[in-house]
Short mmCIF file of N, CA and C in Angstrom, two decimals:
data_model
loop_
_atom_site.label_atom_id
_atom_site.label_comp_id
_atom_site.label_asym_id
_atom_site.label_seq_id
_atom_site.Cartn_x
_atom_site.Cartn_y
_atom_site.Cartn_z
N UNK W 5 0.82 -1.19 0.00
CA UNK W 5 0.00 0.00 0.00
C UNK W 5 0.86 1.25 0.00
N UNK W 6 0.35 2.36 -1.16
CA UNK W 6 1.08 3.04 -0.50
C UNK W 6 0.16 4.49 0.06
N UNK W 7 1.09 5.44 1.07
CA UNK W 7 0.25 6.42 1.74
C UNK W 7 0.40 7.48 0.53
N UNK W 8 -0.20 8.39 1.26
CA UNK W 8 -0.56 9.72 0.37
C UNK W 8 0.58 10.33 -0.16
N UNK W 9 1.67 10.49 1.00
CA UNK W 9 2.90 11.10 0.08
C UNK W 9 3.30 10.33 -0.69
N UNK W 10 3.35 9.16 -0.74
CA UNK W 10 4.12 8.70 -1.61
C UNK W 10 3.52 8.49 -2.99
N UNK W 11 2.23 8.27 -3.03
CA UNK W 11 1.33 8.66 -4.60
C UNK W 11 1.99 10.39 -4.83
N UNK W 12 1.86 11.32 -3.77
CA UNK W 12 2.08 12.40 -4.26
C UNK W 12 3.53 12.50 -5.01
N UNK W 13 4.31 11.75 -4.16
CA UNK W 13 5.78 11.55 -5.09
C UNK W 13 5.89 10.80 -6.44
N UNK W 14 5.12 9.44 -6.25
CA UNK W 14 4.87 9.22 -8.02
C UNK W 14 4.31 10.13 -8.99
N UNK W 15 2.98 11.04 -8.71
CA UNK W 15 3.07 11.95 -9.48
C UNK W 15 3.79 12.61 -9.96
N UNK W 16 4.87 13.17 -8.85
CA UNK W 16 6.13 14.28 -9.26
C UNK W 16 6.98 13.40 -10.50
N UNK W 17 7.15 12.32 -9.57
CA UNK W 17 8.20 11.54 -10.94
C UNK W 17 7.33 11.47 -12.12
N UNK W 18 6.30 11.19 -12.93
CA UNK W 18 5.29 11.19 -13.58
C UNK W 18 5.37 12.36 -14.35
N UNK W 19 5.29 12.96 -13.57
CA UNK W 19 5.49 14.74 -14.20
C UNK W 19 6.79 15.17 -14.79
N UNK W 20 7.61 14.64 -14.00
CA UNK W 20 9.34 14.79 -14.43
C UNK W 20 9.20 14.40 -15.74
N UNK W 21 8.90 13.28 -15.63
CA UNK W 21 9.36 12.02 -17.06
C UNK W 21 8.37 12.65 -18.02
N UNK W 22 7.63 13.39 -18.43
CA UNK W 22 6.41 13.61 -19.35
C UNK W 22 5.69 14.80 -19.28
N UNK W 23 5.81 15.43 -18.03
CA UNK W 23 5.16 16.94 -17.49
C UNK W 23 3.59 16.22 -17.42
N UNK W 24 2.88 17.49 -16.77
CA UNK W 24 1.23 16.92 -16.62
C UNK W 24 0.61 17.07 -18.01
N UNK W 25 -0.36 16.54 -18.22
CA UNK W 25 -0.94 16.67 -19.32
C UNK W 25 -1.54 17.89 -20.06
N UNK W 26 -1.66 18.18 -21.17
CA UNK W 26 -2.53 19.35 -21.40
C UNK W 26 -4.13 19.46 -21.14
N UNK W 27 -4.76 18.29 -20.87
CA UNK W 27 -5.92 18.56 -20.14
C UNK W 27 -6.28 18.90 -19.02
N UNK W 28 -4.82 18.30 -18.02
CA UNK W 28 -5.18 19.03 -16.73
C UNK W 28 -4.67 20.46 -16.95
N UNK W 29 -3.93 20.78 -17.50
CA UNK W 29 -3.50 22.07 -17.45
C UNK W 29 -4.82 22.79 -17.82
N UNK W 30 -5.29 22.29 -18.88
CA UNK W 30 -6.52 23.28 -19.22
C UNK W 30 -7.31 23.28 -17.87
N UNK W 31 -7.63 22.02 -17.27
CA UNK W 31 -8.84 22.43 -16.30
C UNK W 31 -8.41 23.10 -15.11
N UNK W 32 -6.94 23.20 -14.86
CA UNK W 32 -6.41 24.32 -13.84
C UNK W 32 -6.42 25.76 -14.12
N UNK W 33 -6.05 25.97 -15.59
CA UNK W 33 -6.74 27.25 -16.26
C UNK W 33 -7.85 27.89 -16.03
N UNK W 34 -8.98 26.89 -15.92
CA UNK W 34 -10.35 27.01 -15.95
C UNK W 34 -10.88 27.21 -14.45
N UNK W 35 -9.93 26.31 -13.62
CA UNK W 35 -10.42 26.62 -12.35
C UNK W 35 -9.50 28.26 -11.57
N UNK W 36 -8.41 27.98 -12.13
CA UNK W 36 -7.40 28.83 -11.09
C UNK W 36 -7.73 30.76 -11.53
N UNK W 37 -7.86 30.41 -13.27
CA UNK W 37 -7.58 32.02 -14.01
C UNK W 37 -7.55 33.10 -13.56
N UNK W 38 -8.88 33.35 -13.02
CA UNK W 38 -9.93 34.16 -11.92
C UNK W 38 -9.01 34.89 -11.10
N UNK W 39 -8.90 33.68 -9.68
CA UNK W 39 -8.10 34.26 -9.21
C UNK W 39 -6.92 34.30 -9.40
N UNK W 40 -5.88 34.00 -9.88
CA UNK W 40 -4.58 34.01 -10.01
C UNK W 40 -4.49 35.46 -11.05
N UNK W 41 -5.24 35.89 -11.63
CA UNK W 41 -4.85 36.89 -12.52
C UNK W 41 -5.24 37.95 -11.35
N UNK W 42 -6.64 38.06 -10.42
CA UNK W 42 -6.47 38.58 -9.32
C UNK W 42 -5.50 39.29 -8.49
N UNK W 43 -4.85 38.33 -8.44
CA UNK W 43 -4.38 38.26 -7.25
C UNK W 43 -2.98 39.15 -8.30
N UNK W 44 -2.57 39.37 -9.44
CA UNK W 44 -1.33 39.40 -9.99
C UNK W 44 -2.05 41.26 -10.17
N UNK W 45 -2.77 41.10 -10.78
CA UNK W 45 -3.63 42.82 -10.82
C UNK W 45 -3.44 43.44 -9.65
N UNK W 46 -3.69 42.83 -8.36
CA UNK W 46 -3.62 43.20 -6.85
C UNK W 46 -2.17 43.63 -6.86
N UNK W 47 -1.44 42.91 -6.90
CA UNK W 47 0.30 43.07 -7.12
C UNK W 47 1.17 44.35 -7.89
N UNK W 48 0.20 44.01 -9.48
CA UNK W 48 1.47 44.76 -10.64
C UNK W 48 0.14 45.78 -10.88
N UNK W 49 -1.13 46.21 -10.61
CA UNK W 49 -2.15 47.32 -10.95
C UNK W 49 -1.84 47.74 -12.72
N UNK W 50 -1.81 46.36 -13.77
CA UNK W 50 -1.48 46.55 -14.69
C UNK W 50 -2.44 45.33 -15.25
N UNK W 51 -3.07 45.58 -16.15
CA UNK W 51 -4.28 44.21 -16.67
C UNK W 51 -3.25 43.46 -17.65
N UNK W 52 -2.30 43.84 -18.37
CA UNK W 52 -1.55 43.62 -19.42
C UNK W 52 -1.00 42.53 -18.58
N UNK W 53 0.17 43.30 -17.88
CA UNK W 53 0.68 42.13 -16.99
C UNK W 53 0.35 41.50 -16.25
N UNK W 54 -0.80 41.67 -15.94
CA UNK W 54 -1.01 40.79 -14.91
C UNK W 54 -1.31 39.69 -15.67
N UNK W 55 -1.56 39.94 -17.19
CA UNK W 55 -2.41 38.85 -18.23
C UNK W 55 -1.01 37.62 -18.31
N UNK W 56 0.42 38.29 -18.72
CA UNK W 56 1.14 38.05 -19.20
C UNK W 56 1.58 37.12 -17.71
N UNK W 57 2.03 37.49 -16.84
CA UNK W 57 2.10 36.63 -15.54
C UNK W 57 1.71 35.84 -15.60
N UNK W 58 -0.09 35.46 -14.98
CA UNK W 58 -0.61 34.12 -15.38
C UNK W 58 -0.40 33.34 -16.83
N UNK W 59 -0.16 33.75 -17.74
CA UNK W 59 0.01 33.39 -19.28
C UNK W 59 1.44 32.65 -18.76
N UNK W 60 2.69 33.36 -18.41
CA UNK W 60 3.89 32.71 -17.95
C UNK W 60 3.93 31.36 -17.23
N UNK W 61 2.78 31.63 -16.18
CA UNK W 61 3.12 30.29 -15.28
C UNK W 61 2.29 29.38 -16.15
N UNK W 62 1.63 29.17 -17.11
CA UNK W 62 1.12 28.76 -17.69
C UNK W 62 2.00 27.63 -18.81
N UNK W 63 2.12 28.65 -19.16
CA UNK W 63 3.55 28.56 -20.37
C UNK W 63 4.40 27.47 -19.86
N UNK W 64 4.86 27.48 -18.33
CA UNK W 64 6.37 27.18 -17.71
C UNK W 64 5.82 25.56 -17.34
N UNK W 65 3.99 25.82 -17.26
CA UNK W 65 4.00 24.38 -16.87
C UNK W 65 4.08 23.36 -18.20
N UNK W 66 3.20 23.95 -19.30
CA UNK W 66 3.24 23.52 -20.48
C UNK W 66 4.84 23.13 -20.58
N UNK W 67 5.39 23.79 -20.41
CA UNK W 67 6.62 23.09 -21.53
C UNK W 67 7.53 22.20 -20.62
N UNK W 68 7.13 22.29 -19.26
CA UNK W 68 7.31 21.06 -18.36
C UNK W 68 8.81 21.41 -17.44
N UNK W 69 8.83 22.73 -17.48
CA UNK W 69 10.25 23.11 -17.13
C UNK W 69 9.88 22.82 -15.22
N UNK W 70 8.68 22.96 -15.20
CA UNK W 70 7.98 23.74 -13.82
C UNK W 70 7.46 22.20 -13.65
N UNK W 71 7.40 21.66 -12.20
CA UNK W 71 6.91 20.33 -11.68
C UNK W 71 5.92 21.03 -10.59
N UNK W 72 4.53 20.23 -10.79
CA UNK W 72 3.80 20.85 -9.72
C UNK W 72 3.22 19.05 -8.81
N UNK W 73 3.17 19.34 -7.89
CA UNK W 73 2.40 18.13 -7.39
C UNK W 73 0.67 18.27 -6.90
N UNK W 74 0.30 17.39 -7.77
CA UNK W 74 -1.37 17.81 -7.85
C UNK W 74 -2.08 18.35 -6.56
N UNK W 75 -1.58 18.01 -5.43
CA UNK W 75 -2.27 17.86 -4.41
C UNK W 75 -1.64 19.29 -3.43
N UNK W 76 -1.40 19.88 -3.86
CA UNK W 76 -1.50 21.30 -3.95
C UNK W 76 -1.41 22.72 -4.88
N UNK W 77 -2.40 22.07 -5.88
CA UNK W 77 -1.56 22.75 -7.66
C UNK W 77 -2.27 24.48 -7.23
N UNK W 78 -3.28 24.88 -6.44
CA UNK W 78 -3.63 26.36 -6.08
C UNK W 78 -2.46 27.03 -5.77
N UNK W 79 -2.30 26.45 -4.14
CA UNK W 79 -1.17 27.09 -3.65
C UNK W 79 0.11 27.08 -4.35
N UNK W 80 0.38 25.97 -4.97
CA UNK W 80 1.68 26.41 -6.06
C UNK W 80 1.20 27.66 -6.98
N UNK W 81 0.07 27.38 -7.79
CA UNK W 81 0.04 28.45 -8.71
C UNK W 81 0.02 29.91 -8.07
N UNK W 82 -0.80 29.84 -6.81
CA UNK W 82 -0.65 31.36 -6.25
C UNK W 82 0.46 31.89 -5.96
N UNK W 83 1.10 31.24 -5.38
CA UNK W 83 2.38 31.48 -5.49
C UNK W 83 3.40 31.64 -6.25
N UNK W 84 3.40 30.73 -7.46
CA UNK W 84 4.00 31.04 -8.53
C UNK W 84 4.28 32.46 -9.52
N UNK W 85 1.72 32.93 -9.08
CA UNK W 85 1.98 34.04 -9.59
C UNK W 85 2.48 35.46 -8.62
N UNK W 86 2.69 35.31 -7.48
CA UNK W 86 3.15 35.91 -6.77
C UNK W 86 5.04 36.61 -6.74
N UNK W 87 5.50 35.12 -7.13
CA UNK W 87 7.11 35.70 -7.57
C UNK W 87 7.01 36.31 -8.73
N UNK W 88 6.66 35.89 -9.59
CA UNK W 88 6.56 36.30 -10.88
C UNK W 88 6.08 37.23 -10.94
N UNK W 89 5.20 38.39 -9.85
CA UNK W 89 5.03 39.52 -9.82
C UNK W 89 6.05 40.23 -9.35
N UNK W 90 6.43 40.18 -7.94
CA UNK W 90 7.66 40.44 -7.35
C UNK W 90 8.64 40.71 -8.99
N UNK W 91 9.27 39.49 -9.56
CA UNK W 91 9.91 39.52 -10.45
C UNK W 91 9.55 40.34 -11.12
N UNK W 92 8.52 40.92 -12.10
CA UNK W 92 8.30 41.92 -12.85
C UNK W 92 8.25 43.50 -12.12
N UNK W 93 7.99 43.45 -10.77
CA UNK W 93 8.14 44.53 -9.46
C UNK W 93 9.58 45.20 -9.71
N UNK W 94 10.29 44.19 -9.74
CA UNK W 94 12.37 44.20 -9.80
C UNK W 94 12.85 44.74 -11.04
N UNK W 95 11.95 43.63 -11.96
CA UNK W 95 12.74 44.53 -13.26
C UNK W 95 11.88 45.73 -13.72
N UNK W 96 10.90 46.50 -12.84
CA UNK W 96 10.10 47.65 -13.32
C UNK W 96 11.17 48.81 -13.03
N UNK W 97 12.04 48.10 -11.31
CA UNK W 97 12.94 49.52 -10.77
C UNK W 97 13.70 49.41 -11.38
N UNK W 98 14.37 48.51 -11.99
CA UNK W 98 15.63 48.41 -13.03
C UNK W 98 15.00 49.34 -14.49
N UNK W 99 14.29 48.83 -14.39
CA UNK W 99 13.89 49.93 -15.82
C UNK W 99 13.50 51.79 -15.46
N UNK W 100 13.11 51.85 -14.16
CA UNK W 100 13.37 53.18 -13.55
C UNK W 100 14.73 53.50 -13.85
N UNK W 101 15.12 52.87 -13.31
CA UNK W 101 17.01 53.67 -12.87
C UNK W 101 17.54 53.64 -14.50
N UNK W 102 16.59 52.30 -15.09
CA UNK W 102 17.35 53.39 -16.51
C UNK W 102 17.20 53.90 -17.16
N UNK W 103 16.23 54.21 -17.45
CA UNK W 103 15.12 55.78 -17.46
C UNK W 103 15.49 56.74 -16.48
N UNK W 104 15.64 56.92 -15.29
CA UNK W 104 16.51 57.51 -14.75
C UNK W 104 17.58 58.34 -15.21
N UNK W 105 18.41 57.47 -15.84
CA UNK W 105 19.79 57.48 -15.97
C UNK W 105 19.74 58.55 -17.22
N UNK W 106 19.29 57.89 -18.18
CA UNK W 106 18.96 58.23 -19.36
C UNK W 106 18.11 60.04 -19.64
N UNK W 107 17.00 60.32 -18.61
CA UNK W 107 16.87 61.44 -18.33
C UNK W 107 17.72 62.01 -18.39
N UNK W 108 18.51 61.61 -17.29
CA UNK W 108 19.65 63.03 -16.72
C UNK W 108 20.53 63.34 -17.30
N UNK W 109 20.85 61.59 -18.36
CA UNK W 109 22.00 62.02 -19.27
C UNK W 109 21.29 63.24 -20.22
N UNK W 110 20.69 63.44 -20.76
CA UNK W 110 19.44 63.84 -21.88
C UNK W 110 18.97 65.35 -21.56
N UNK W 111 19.63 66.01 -19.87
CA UNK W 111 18.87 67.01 -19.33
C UNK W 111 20.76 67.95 -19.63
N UNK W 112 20.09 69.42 -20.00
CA UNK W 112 21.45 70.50 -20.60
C UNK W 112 21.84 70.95 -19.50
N UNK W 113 21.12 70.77 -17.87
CA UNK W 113 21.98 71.00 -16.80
C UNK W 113 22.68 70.66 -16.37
N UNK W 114 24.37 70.76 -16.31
CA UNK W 114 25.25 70.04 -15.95
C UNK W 114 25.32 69.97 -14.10
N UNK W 115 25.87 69.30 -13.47
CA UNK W 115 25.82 68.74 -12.06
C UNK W 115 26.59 67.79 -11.90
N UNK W 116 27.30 67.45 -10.35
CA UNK W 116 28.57 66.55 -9.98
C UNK W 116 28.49 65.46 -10.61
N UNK W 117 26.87 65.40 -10.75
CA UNK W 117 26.84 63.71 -11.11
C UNK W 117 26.57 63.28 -12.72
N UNK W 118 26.18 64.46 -13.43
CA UNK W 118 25.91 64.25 -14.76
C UNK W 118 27.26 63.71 -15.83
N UNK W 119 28.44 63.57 -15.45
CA UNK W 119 29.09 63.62 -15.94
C UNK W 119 29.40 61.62 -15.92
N UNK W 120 29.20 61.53 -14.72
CA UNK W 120 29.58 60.05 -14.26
C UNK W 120 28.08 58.76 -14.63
N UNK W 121 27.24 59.26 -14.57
CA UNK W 121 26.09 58.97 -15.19
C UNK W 121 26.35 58.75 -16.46
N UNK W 122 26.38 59.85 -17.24
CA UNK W 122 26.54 59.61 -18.34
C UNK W 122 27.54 58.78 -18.87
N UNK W 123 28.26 58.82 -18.21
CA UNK W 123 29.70 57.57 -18.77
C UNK W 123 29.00 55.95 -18.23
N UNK W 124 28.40 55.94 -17.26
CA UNK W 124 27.82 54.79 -16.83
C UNK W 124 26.92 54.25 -18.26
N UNK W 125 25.98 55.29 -18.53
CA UNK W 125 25.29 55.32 -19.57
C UNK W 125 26.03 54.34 -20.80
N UNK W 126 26.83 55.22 -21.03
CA UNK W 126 27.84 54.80 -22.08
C UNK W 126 28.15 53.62 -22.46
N UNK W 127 28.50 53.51 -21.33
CA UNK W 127 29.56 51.66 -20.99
C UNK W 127 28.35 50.79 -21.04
N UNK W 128 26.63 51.12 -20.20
CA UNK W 128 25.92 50.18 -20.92
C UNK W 128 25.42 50.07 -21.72
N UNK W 129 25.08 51.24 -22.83
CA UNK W 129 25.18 51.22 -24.61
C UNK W 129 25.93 50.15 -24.99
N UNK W 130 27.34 50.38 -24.64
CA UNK W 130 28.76 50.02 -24.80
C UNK W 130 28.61 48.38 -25.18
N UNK W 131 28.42 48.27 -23.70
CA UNK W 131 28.11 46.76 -23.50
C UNK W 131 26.70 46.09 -24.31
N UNK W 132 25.59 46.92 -24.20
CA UNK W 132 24.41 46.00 -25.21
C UNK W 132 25.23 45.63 -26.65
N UNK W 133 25.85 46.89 -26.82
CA UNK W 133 26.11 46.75 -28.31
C UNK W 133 27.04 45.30 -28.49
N UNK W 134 27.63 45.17 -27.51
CA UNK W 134 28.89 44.46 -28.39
C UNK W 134 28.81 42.73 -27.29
N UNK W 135 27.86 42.83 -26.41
CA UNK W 135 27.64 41.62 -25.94
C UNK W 135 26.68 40.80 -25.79
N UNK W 136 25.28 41.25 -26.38
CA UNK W 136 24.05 40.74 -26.72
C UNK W 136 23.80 40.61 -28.08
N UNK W 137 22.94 39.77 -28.36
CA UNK W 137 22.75 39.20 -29.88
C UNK W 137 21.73 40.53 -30.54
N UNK W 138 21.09 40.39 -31.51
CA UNK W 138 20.79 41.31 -32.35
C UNK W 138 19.36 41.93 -31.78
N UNK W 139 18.59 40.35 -31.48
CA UNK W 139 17.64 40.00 -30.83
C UNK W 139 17.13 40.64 -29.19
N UNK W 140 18.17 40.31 -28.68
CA UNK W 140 18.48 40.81 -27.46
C UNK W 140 18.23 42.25 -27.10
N UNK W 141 18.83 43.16 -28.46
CA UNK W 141 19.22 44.50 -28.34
C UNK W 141 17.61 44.68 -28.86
N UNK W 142 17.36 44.66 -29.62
CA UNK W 142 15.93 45.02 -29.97
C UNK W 142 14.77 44.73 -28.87
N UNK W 143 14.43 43.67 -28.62
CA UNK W 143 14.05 43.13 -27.37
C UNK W 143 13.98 44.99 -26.00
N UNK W 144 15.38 44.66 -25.70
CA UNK W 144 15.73 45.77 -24.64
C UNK W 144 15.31 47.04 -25.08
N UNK W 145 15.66 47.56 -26.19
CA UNK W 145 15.17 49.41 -26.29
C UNK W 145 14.31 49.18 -27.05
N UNK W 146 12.94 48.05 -27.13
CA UNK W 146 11.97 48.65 -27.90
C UNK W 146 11.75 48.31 -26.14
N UNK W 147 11.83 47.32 -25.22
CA UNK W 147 10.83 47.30 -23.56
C UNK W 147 11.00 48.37 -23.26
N UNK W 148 12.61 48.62 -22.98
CA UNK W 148 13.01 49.91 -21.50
C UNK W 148 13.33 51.31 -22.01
N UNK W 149 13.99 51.21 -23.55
CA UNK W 149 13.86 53.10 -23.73
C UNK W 149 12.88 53.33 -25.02
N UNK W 150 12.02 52.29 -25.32
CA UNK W 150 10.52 53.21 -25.61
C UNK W 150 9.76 52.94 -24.94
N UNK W 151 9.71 51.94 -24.15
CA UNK W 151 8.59 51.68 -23.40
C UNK W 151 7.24 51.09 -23.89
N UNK W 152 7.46 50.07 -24.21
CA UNK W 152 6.72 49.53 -25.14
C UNK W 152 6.21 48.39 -24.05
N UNK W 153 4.66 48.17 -23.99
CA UNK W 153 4.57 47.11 -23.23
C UNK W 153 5.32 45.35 -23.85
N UNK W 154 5.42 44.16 -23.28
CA UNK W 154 6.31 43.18 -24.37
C UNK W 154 5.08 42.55 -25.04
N UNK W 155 3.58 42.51 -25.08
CA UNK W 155 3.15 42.53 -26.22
C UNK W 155 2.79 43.54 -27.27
N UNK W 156 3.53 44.61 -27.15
CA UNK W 156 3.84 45.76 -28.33
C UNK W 156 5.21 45.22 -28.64
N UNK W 157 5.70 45.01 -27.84
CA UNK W 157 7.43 44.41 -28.47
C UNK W 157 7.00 43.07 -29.24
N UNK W 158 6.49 41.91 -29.24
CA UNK W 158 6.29 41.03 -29.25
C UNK W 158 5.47 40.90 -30.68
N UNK W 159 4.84 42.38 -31.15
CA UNK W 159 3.82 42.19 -32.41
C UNK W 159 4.92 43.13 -33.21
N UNK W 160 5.27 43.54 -32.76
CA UNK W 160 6.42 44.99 -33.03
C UNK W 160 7.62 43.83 -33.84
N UNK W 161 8.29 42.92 -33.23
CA UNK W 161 9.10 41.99 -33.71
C UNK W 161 8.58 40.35 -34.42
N UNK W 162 7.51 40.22 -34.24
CA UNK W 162 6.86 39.38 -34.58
C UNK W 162 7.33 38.03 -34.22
N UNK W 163 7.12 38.11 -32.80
CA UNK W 163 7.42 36.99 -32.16
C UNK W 163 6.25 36.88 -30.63
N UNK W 164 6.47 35.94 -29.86
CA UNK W 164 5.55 35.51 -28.96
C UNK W 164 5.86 36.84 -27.86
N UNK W 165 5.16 36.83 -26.98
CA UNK W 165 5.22 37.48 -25.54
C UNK W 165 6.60 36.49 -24.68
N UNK W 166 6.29 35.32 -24.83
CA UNK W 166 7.13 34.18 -24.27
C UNK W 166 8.58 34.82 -23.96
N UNK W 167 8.98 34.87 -25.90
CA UNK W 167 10.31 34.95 -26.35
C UNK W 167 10.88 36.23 -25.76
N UNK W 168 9.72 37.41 -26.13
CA UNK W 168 10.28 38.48 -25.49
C UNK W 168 10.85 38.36 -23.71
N UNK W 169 9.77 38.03 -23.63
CA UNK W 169 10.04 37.55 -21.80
C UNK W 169 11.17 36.84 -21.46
N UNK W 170 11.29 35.97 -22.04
CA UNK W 170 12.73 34.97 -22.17
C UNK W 170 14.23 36.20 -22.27
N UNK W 171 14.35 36.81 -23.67
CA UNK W 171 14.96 37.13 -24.17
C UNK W 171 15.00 38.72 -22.77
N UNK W 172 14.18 39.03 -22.06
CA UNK W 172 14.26 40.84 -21.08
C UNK W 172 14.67 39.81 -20.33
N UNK W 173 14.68 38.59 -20.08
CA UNK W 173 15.30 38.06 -18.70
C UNK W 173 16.76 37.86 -18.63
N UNK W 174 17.21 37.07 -19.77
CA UNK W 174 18.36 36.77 -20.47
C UNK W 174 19.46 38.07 -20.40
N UNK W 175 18.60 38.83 -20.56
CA UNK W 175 19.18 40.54 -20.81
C UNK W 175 19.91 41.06 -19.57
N UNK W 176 18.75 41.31 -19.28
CA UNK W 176 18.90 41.81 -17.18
C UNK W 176 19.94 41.14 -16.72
N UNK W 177 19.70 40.13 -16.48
CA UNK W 177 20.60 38.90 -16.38
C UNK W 177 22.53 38.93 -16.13
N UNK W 178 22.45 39.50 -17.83
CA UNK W 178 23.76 39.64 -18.26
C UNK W 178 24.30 41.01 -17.57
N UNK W 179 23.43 41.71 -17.94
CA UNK W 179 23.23 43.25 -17.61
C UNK W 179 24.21 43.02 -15.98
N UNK W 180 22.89 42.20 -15.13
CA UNK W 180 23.60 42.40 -14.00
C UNK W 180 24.95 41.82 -13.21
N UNK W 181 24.99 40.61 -14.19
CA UNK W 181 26.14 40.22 -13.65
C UNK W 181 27.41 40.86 -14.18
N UNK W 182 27.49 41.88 -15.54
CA UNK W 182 28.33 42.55 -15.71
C UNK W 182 28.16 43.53 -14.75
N UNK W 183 28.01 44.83 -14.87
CA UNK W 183 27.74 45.66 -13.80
C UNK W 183 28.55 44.63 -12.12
N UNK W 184 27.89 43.96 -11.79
CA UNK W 184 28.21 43.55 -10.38
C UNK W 184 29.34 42.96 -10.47
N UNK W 185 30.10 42.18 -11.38
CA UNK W 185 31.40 41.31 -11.59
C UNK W 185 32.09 42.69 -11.59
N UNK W 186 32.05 44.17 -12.14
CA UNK W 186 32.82 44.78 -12.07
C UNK W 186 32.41 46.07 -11.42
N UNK W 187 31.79 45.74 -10.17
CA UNK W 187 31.57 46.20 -8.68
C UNK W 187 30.83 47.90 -9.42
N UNK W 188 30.25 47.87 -10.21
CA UNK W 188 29.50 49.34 -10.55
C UNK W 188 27.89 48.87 -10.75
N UNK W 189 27.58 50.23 -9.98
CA UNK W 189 26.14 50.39 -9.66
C UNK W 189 25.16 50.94 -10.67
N UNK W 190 24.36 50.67 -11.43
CA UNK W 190 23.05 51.43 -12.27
C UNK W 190 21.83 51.69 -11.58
#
């Protein structure tokens, strides 16, 4: 016989080897949508994203990257959409500071700091240009210096919301571990 955790652990392995099916996914769709997009609106006060959030965790289970165990698939998903707000929370101030940045470089009043900014500026021009793919770079200044929501980027380049999402993560990513490997702040 076995007890409850341990069916709950064959599932997981089950899921590993094959991911859950697309029917349950649909009927978690059907049950969860509601609130989980809720609860992401409550979070990011943005209908777009909040669309794109639930659409993500969606996505992550589909392609099986993401293991859920049935016997708490709510509380995973609420949660799921909960980082994944947080996460879009993080890269909103990152896209402040570089908009930020970019202002001040852009403003004819000179000041202690306009000078060092702007070289910061520079070096991360510097760096998109010559260490991200083509993709990448387009991706980044159609999201953060036009401001394009990523399904305006996404119809704009003619590709999924997914890819874009993939590709602003990929970005940041690099972004930050340069910047931090060489101890400077944006």
């Amino acid at each position: 016989m076995m007890n409850e955790r341990a069916q709950s652990d064959v599932r997981i392995n089950s899921a590993e080897r094959g991911g859950i099916g697309r029917s349950q996914i649909e009927s978690l769709f059907k049950t969860h949508y509601t609130q989980m997009y809720h609860l992401a609106l409550t979070l990011l006060f943005d209908e777009a994203e909040s669309k794109d959030v639930v659409s993500d965790v969606f996505a992550s289970l589909l392609s099986g990257k993401v293991v859920m165990r049935a016997d708490n698939a709510k509380a995973f998903l609420l949660a799921s959409v909960r980082h994944r707000c947080l996460n879009v929370l993080q890269h909103k101030q990152v896209h402040e500071r570089f908009a930020r940045l970019l202002t001040e470089c852009t403003d004819t009043l000179v000041s202690d700091n306009t000078v060092e900014e702007e070289m910061q500026m520079e070096e991360l021009m510097s760096y998109l240009r010559d260490n991200l793919s083509l993709m990448e770079q387009n991706v980044f200044r159609l999201r953060y210096l036009r401001e394009m929501t990523c399904q305006e980027v996404a119809e704009a380049l003619n590709v999924s919301r997914q890819t874009v999402h993939t590709h602003l993560k990929q970005t940041v990513e690099k972004i930050r571990k340069y910047f931090n490997s060489n101890s400077k702040a944006i």
